[in-house]
Every structure is written in structure tokens, then in C-alpha cells.
């Protein structure tokens, strides 16, 4: 039985290795070289690296018995493309959901990065952007000198920082996970007034960021996670087991 996983997340990696051990032929699709390095290898597992459009996803899905969408909770367009490709290829689609976090009191919550950036325009003070490189262009209007983006140490991320006008001295090119202590140290070192993040759940280190903001007095600014339907990790693993004939 062949199962395709669109991954790049902690849950996707864990699931892919579990299914390989169960005897499935697993194809894992990741978007970046970093994702491929984190994915690792296993017997019975094929890892494909590169960004795919809907047609490309369809080619990968051709002949598969099941598809698990284990992309990031905020990768809305990617999930929509995967659903469409599954419909074209008539492959069963399952969305693996990451548990949501309990939001701390006092957090400023916004639907989109654009909404958060618009509110931040009315404020002053340094901003730690822990939202990744993709949203940098949205916050560029705030002025690069205010921004301290924490991004992966990759050429793509550094290019996004440069395009947003962020001084090199402000770029925090680091690979997580990050402890509460490290978050606090960065906030104090760079005199951060606002910490902007997404609800990445436990796997994304949300609690460590929220606690660090509270301990240092930084204002937590949260981009709300899109609502979607899906299954927990355990439920997805059980469903895959049923497809594989495991009881």
C-alpha cells in the first residue's frame, strides 16, 4: 500500500517513519532542502523535495491509496492545492491537525499578518518577528530598523530579509527549537517591545514564546490560526493502519 504525505512538520516526520515501520510504501513531499534534511531516511520511504503546483501534486498522488496533509497549520493554499489534487486523482484525503494552544490573557490577536502590521504601525518599539520569512514583505512597511526577524539560516530567508530592508545586524538566523530562556535573552538583548508569532502549538514552541513575552513584559501579537477540519495524530495513524490492514 502506498501512502503520500505532504509534510515538512514534526507531525509529518513522525507519521512517515511510523508508517514505514508498519510496512507502508511512503512518499514524503517537502518544499525545502531544510525540510528534506529534517525528514531523514528510512527503508520503504521516498522523499521528494521541491515546491509543487496542483498538477505536480497530482502526478505524485497517481496510484496512491491514501494522502495525508501534514503541512503547516497556516499553509492554507498548500492544503487547498492538495485537496484539489486528491480530488483529481480520486485519492482519499486526510488532514492531520496540530493541537491549538491556550491563548494567554493580554495577547493581541489578528486574523492576518496584514491586520497585525496595520496595528503595529500605530506603535513604536522593536519587533521580534517569529512568523517565518514568508510574511516579511507584509511587515516591511514598518521600517526594517524596527524588525528583528527570526528565520531559518538559509539563502531564501536571508534574501527575504534583504528585500524587506532589514539591516544585517537585526537578522536572527537560527534553527529551533527555542527554549523560554533563549526567547527571553533575545527579547532583552534587542530591547524587543512586541513579539509577533503564530500558534504553532507545542511543536512550534508557542508556549515558550508566550511565557518569554510574559516574563519580559513584551506584548504578544498573535496571528490567529485558520479554522479547518481534520484529525488528530493518533486518529490519522489509526486510519492509516486500517488502510494497511493493521488492527
Short mmCIF file of C-alpha atoms in Angstrom, two decimals:
data_model
loop_
_atom_site.label_atom_id
_atom_site.label_comp_id
_atom_site.label_asym_id
_atom_site.label_seq_id
_atom_site.Cartn_x
_atom_site.Cartn_y
_atom_site.Cartn_z
CA UNK A 1 0.00 0.00 0.00
CA UNK A 2 1.30 3.44 -0.92
CA UNK A 3 0.70 6.50 1.23
CA UNK A 4 1.69 10.02 0.23
CA UNK A 5 2.45 12.53 2.98
CA UNK A 6 2.80 16.23 2.29
CA UNK A 7 4.98 17.13 5.23
CA UNK A 8 7.66 19.45 6.48
CA UNK A 9 6.26 19.43 10.03
CA UNK A 10 7.21 17.49 13.15
CA UNK A 11 3.97 15.51 12.97
CA UNK A 12 4.55 14.62 9.34
CA UNK A 13 8.04 13.33 10.05
CA UNK A 14 6.87 11.24 12.98
CA UNK A 15 3.98 9.79 11.00
CA UNK A 16 6.09 8.95 7.96
CA UNK A 17 8.61 6.96 9.99
CA UNK A 18 5.83 5.19 11.90
CA UNK A 19 4.13 4.13 8.67
CA UNK A 20 7.41 2.96 7.15
CA UNK A 21 7.94 0.73 10.17
CA UNK A 22 4.41 -0.64 9.63
CA UNK A 23 5.37 -1.71 6.12
CA UNK A 24 3.81 1.04 4.02
CA UNK A 25 5.44 2.42 0.91
CA UNK A 26 5.67 6.06 1.97
CA UNK A 27 6.27 9.02 -0.31
CA UNK A 28 7.01 12.23 1.59
CA UNK A 29 6.88 15.60 -0.16
CA UNK A 30 8.73 18.53 1.41
CA UNK A 31 9.15 22.01 -0.02
CA UNK A 32 12.70 22.85 1.01
CA UNK A 33 16.16 21.36 1.42
CA UNK A 34 15.89 22.11 5.13
CA UNK A 35 12.69 20.04 5.25
CA UNK A 36 14.45 17.16 3.50
CA UNK A 37 17.35 17.27 5.95
CA UNK A 38 14.98 17.21 8.91
CA UNK A 39 12.88 14.42 7.38
CA UNK A 40 15.60 11.82 7.43
CA UNK A 41 15.56 8.45 5.69
CA UNK A 42 14.04 5.04 6.32
CA UNK A 43 13.53 1.78 4.48
CA UNK A 44 10.42 1.97 2.32
CA UNK A 45 10.39 5.78 2.31
CA UNK A 46 10.89 8.08 -0.66
CA UNK A 47 11.48 11.79 -0.01
CA UNK A 48 10.72 14.32 -2.75
CA UNK A 49 11.99 17.88 -2.35
CA UNK A 50 10.64 20.97 -4.10
CA UNK A 51 7.56 23.17 -4.29
CA UNK A 52 4.76 21.59 -6.32
CA UNK A 53 1.76 23.09 -8.06
CA UNK A 54 -1.54 21.21 -8.18
CA UNK A 55 -0.59 19.32 -11.32
CA UNK A 56 2.72 18.28 -9.81
CA UNK A 57 0.92 17.06 -6.69
CA UNK A 58 -1.42 15.07 -8.90
CA UNK A 59 1.48 13.30 -10.56
CA UNK A 60 2.90 12.31 -7.18
CA UNK A 61 -0.52 11.12 -5.99
CA UNK A 62 -1.22 8.99 -9.06
CA UNK A 63 -1.81 5.41 -7.93
CA UNK A 64 -1.60 6.20 -4.21
CA UNK A 65 -4.01 4.57 -1.74
CA UNK A 66 -4.13 7.48 0.72
CA UNK A 67 -2.89 11.05 1.15
CA UNK A 68 -2.10 12.73 4.46
CA UNK A 69 -1.82 16.51 4.50
CA UNK A 70 0.65 17.21 7.31
CA UNK A 71 1.63 20.68 6.14
CA UNK A 72 1.90 23.66 8.49
CA UNK A 73 -1.39 24.85 10.07
CA UNK A 74 -1.02 28.20 8.29
CA UNK A 75 -0.26 26.75 4.85
CA UNK A 76 -3.83 27.35 3.66
CA UNK A 77 -3.11 27.49 -0.07
CA UNK A 78 -0.96 24.37 0.03
CA UNK A 79 -3.74 22.42 1.74
CA UNK A 80 -6.27 23.63 -0.82
CA UNK A 81 -4.00 22.51 -3.66
CA UNK A 82 -3.51 19.10 -2.06
CA UNK A 83 -7.27 18.62 -1.67
CA UNK A 84 -7.80 19.55 -5.30
CA UNK A 85 -5.08 17.16 -6.48
CA UNK A 86 -6.58 14.34 -4.41
CA UNK A 87 -9.99 15.00 -5.97
CA UNK A 88 -8.48 14.84 -9.46
CA UNK A 89 -6.68 11.59 -8.74
CA UNK A 90 -9.51 10.14 -6.62
CA UNK A 91 -7.22 9.57 -3.67
CA UNK A 92 -8.59 9.67 -0.12
CA UNK A 93 -7.51 12.86 1.65
CA UNK A 94 -6.87 13.20 5.40
CA UNK A 95 -5.86 16.42 7.12
CA UNK A 96 -3.58 15.99 10.15
CA UNK A 97 -4.37 18.74 12.64
CA UNK A 98 -1.96 20.18 15.18
CA UNK A 99 -3.48 20.89 18.60
CA UNK A 100 -4.27 24.55 19.20
CA UNK A 101 -2.72 26.39 22.13
CA UNK A 102 -4.45 28.09 25.03
CA UNK A 103 -4.02 31.79 24.31
CA UNK A 104 -2.66 33.87 27.20
CA UNK A 105 -4.56 36.85 28.53
CA UNK A 106 -3.46 40.13 27.08
CA UNK A 107 -2.40 38.75 23.70
CA UNK A 108 -3.34 40.89 20.72
CA UNK A 109 -4.90 38.52 18.21
CA UNK A 110 -5.29 39.26 14.50
CA UNK A 111 -6.79 37.33 11.59
CA UNK A 112 -3.98 38.14 9.16
CA UNK A 113 -0.43 39.41 9.06
CA UNK A 114 -1.75 42.49 7.26
CA UNK A 115 -4.06 43.27 10.20
CA UNK A 116 -1.20 42.87 12.67
CA UNK A 117 1.11 45.09 10.61
CA UNK A 118 -1.57 47.78 10.38
CA UNK A 119 -1.96 47.81 14.16
CA UNK A 120 1.81 47.85 14.70
CA UNK A 121 2.03 50.98 12.54
CA UNK A 122 0.34 52.82 15.43
CA UNK A 123 3.04 51.70 17.88
CA UNK A 124 6.75 52.26 18.44
CA UNK A 125 9.47 49.92 19.59
CA UNK A 126 11.40 46.92 18.28
CA UNK A 127 9.56 43.91 16.91
CA UNK A 128 10.67 40.29 17.09
CA UNK A 129 9.09 38.54 14.12
CA UNK A 130 8.80 34.82 14.82
CA UNK A 131 6.45 34.20 11.90
CA UNK A 132 8.98 32.97 9.34
CA UNK A 133 10.29 34.58 6.18
CA UNK A 134 7.10 34.38 4.11
CA UNK A 135 5.35 37.26 5.90
CA UNK A 136 8.34 39.59 5.94
CA UNK A 137 7.11 41.63 2.99
CA UNK A 138 3.89 42.39 4.87
CA UNK A 139 5.80 43.92 7.79
CA UNK A 140 8.36 45.75 5.64
CA UNK A 141 6.24 48.91 5.71
CA UNK A 142 7.02 49.23 9.43
CA UNK A 143 10.63 50.00 8.58
CA UNK A 144 13.43 47.46 8.55
CA UNK A 145 15.19 49.06 11.52
CA UNK A 146 12.28 48.08 13.83
CA UNK A 147 12.22 44.48 12.66
CA UNK A 148 14.18 41.61 14.17
CA UNK A 149 13.07 38.59 12.12
CA UNK A 150 13.94 35.14 13.39
CA UNK A 151 14.32 32.99 10.31
CA UNK A 152 15.96 29.79 9.21
CA UNK A 153 19.64 30.14 8.26
CA UNK A 154 19.01 29.68 4.52
CA UNK A 155 19.71 31.75 1.42
CA UNK A 156 15.97 32.07 0.81
CA UNK A 157 15.32 33.51 4.26
CA UNK A 158 18.25 35.91 4.12
CA UNK A 159 17.11 37.15 0.71
CA UNK A 160 13.64 37.82 2.13
CA UNK A 161 15.18 39.85 4.96
CA UNK A 162 17.21 41.88 2.50
CA UNK A 163 14.15 42.52 0.32
CA UNK A 164 12.27 43.78 3.40
CA UNK A 165 15.04 46.27 4.18
CA UNK A 166 16.12 44.56 7.40
CA UNK A 167 19.68 45.51 8.48
CA UNK A 168 22.01 42.53 8.71
CA UNK A 169 22.60 43.26 12.39
CA UNK A 170 18.88 42.68 13.01
CA UNK A 171 18.63 39.27 11.34
CA UNK A 172 18.36 36.35 13.77
CA UNK A 173 19.17 33.39 11.53
CA UNK A 174 18.66 30.48 13.88
CA UNK A 175 17.27 26.98 13.77
CA UNK A 176 14.89 25.98 16.56
CA UNK A 177 13.55 24.67 18.79
CA UNK A 178 13.92 27.61 21.17
CA UNK A 179 13.65 27.46 24.93
CA UNK A 180 11.88 30.07 27.02
CA UNK A 181 15.28 31.18 28.31
CA UNK A 182 16.63 31.79 24.81
CA UNK A 183 13.49 33.69 23.83
CA UNK A 184 13.85 35.88 26.90
CA UNK A 185 17.52 36.51 26.17
CA UNK A 186 16.75 37.65 22.62
CA UNK A 187 13.95 39.92 23.80
CA UNK A 188 16.21 41.60 26.35
CA UNK A 189 19.28 41.75 24.10
CA UNK A 190 17.46 43.55 21.30
CA UNK A 191 15.06 45.56 23.50
CA UNK A 192 12.02 43.92 21.93
CA UNK A 193 8.68 45.56 22.64
CA UNK A 194 6.47 43.29 20.50
CA UNK A 195 6.77 39.56 19.81
CA UNK A 196 4.80 38.55 16.71
CA UNK A 197 4.12 34.85 16.26
CA UNK A 198 1.72 32.20 15.05
CA UNK A 199 0.03 29.49 17.09
CA UNK A 200 2.43 26.74 16.13
CA UNK A 201 1.32 24.63 19.08
CA UNK A 202 3.70 22.57 21.18
CA UNK A 203 5.75 21.51 18.14
CA UNK A 204 6.20 25.15 17.15
CA UNK A 205 7.33 26.28 20.59
CA UNK A 206 4.36 28.58 21.17
CA UNK A 207 4.29 28.15 24.93
CA UNK A 208 7.98 29.03 25.26
CA UNK A 209 7.41 32.23 23.29
CA UNK A 210 4.29 33.21 25.23
CA UNK A 211 6.00 32.63 28.58
CA UNK A 212 9.04 34.62 27.48
CA UNK A 213 6.86 37.54 26.42
CA UNK A 214 5.08 37.50 29.78
CA UNK A 215 8.35 37.30 31.72
CA UNK A 216 9.92 40.24 29.90
CA UNK A 217 6.86 42.45 29.50
CA UNK A 218 6.86 42.23 25.71
CA UNK A 219 3.46 42.44 24.04
CA UNK A 220 2.48 39.14 22.42
CA UNK A 221 0.96 39.64 18.97
CA UNK A 222 -0.66 36.51 17.56
CA UNK A 223 -1.75 35.65 14.05
CA UNK A 224 -4.84 33.51 14.52
CA UNK A 225 -4.74 30.02 13.07
CA UNK A 226 -7.23 29.35 10.25
CA UNK A 227 -10.15 27.11 11.18
CA UNK A 228 -10.16 23.74 9.44
CA UNK A 229 -11.45 20.19 9.78
CA UNK A 230 -9.22 17.20 10.28
CA UNK A 231 -7.98 14.50 12.62
CA UNK A 232 -5.51 14.27 15.46
CA UNK A 233 -2.20 12.48 15.00
CA UNK A 234 -3.46 9.34 16.77
CA UNK A 235 -6.63 9.26 14.66
CA UNK A 236 -4.64 9.67 11.44
CA UNK A 237 -2.25 6.88 12.43
CA UNK A 238 -5.23 4.62 13.18
CA UNK A 239 -6.84 5.43 9.82
CA UNK A 240 -3.61 4.66 8.00
CA UNK A 241 -3.37 1.41 9.94
CA UNK A 242 -6.82 0.45 8.68
CA UNK A 243 -5.73 1.10 5.09
CA UNK A 244 -2.66 -1.05 5.67
CA UNK A 245 -4.79 -3.82 7.18
CA UNK A 246 -3.38 -3.38 10.68
CA UNK A 247 -5.77 -3.89 13.56
#
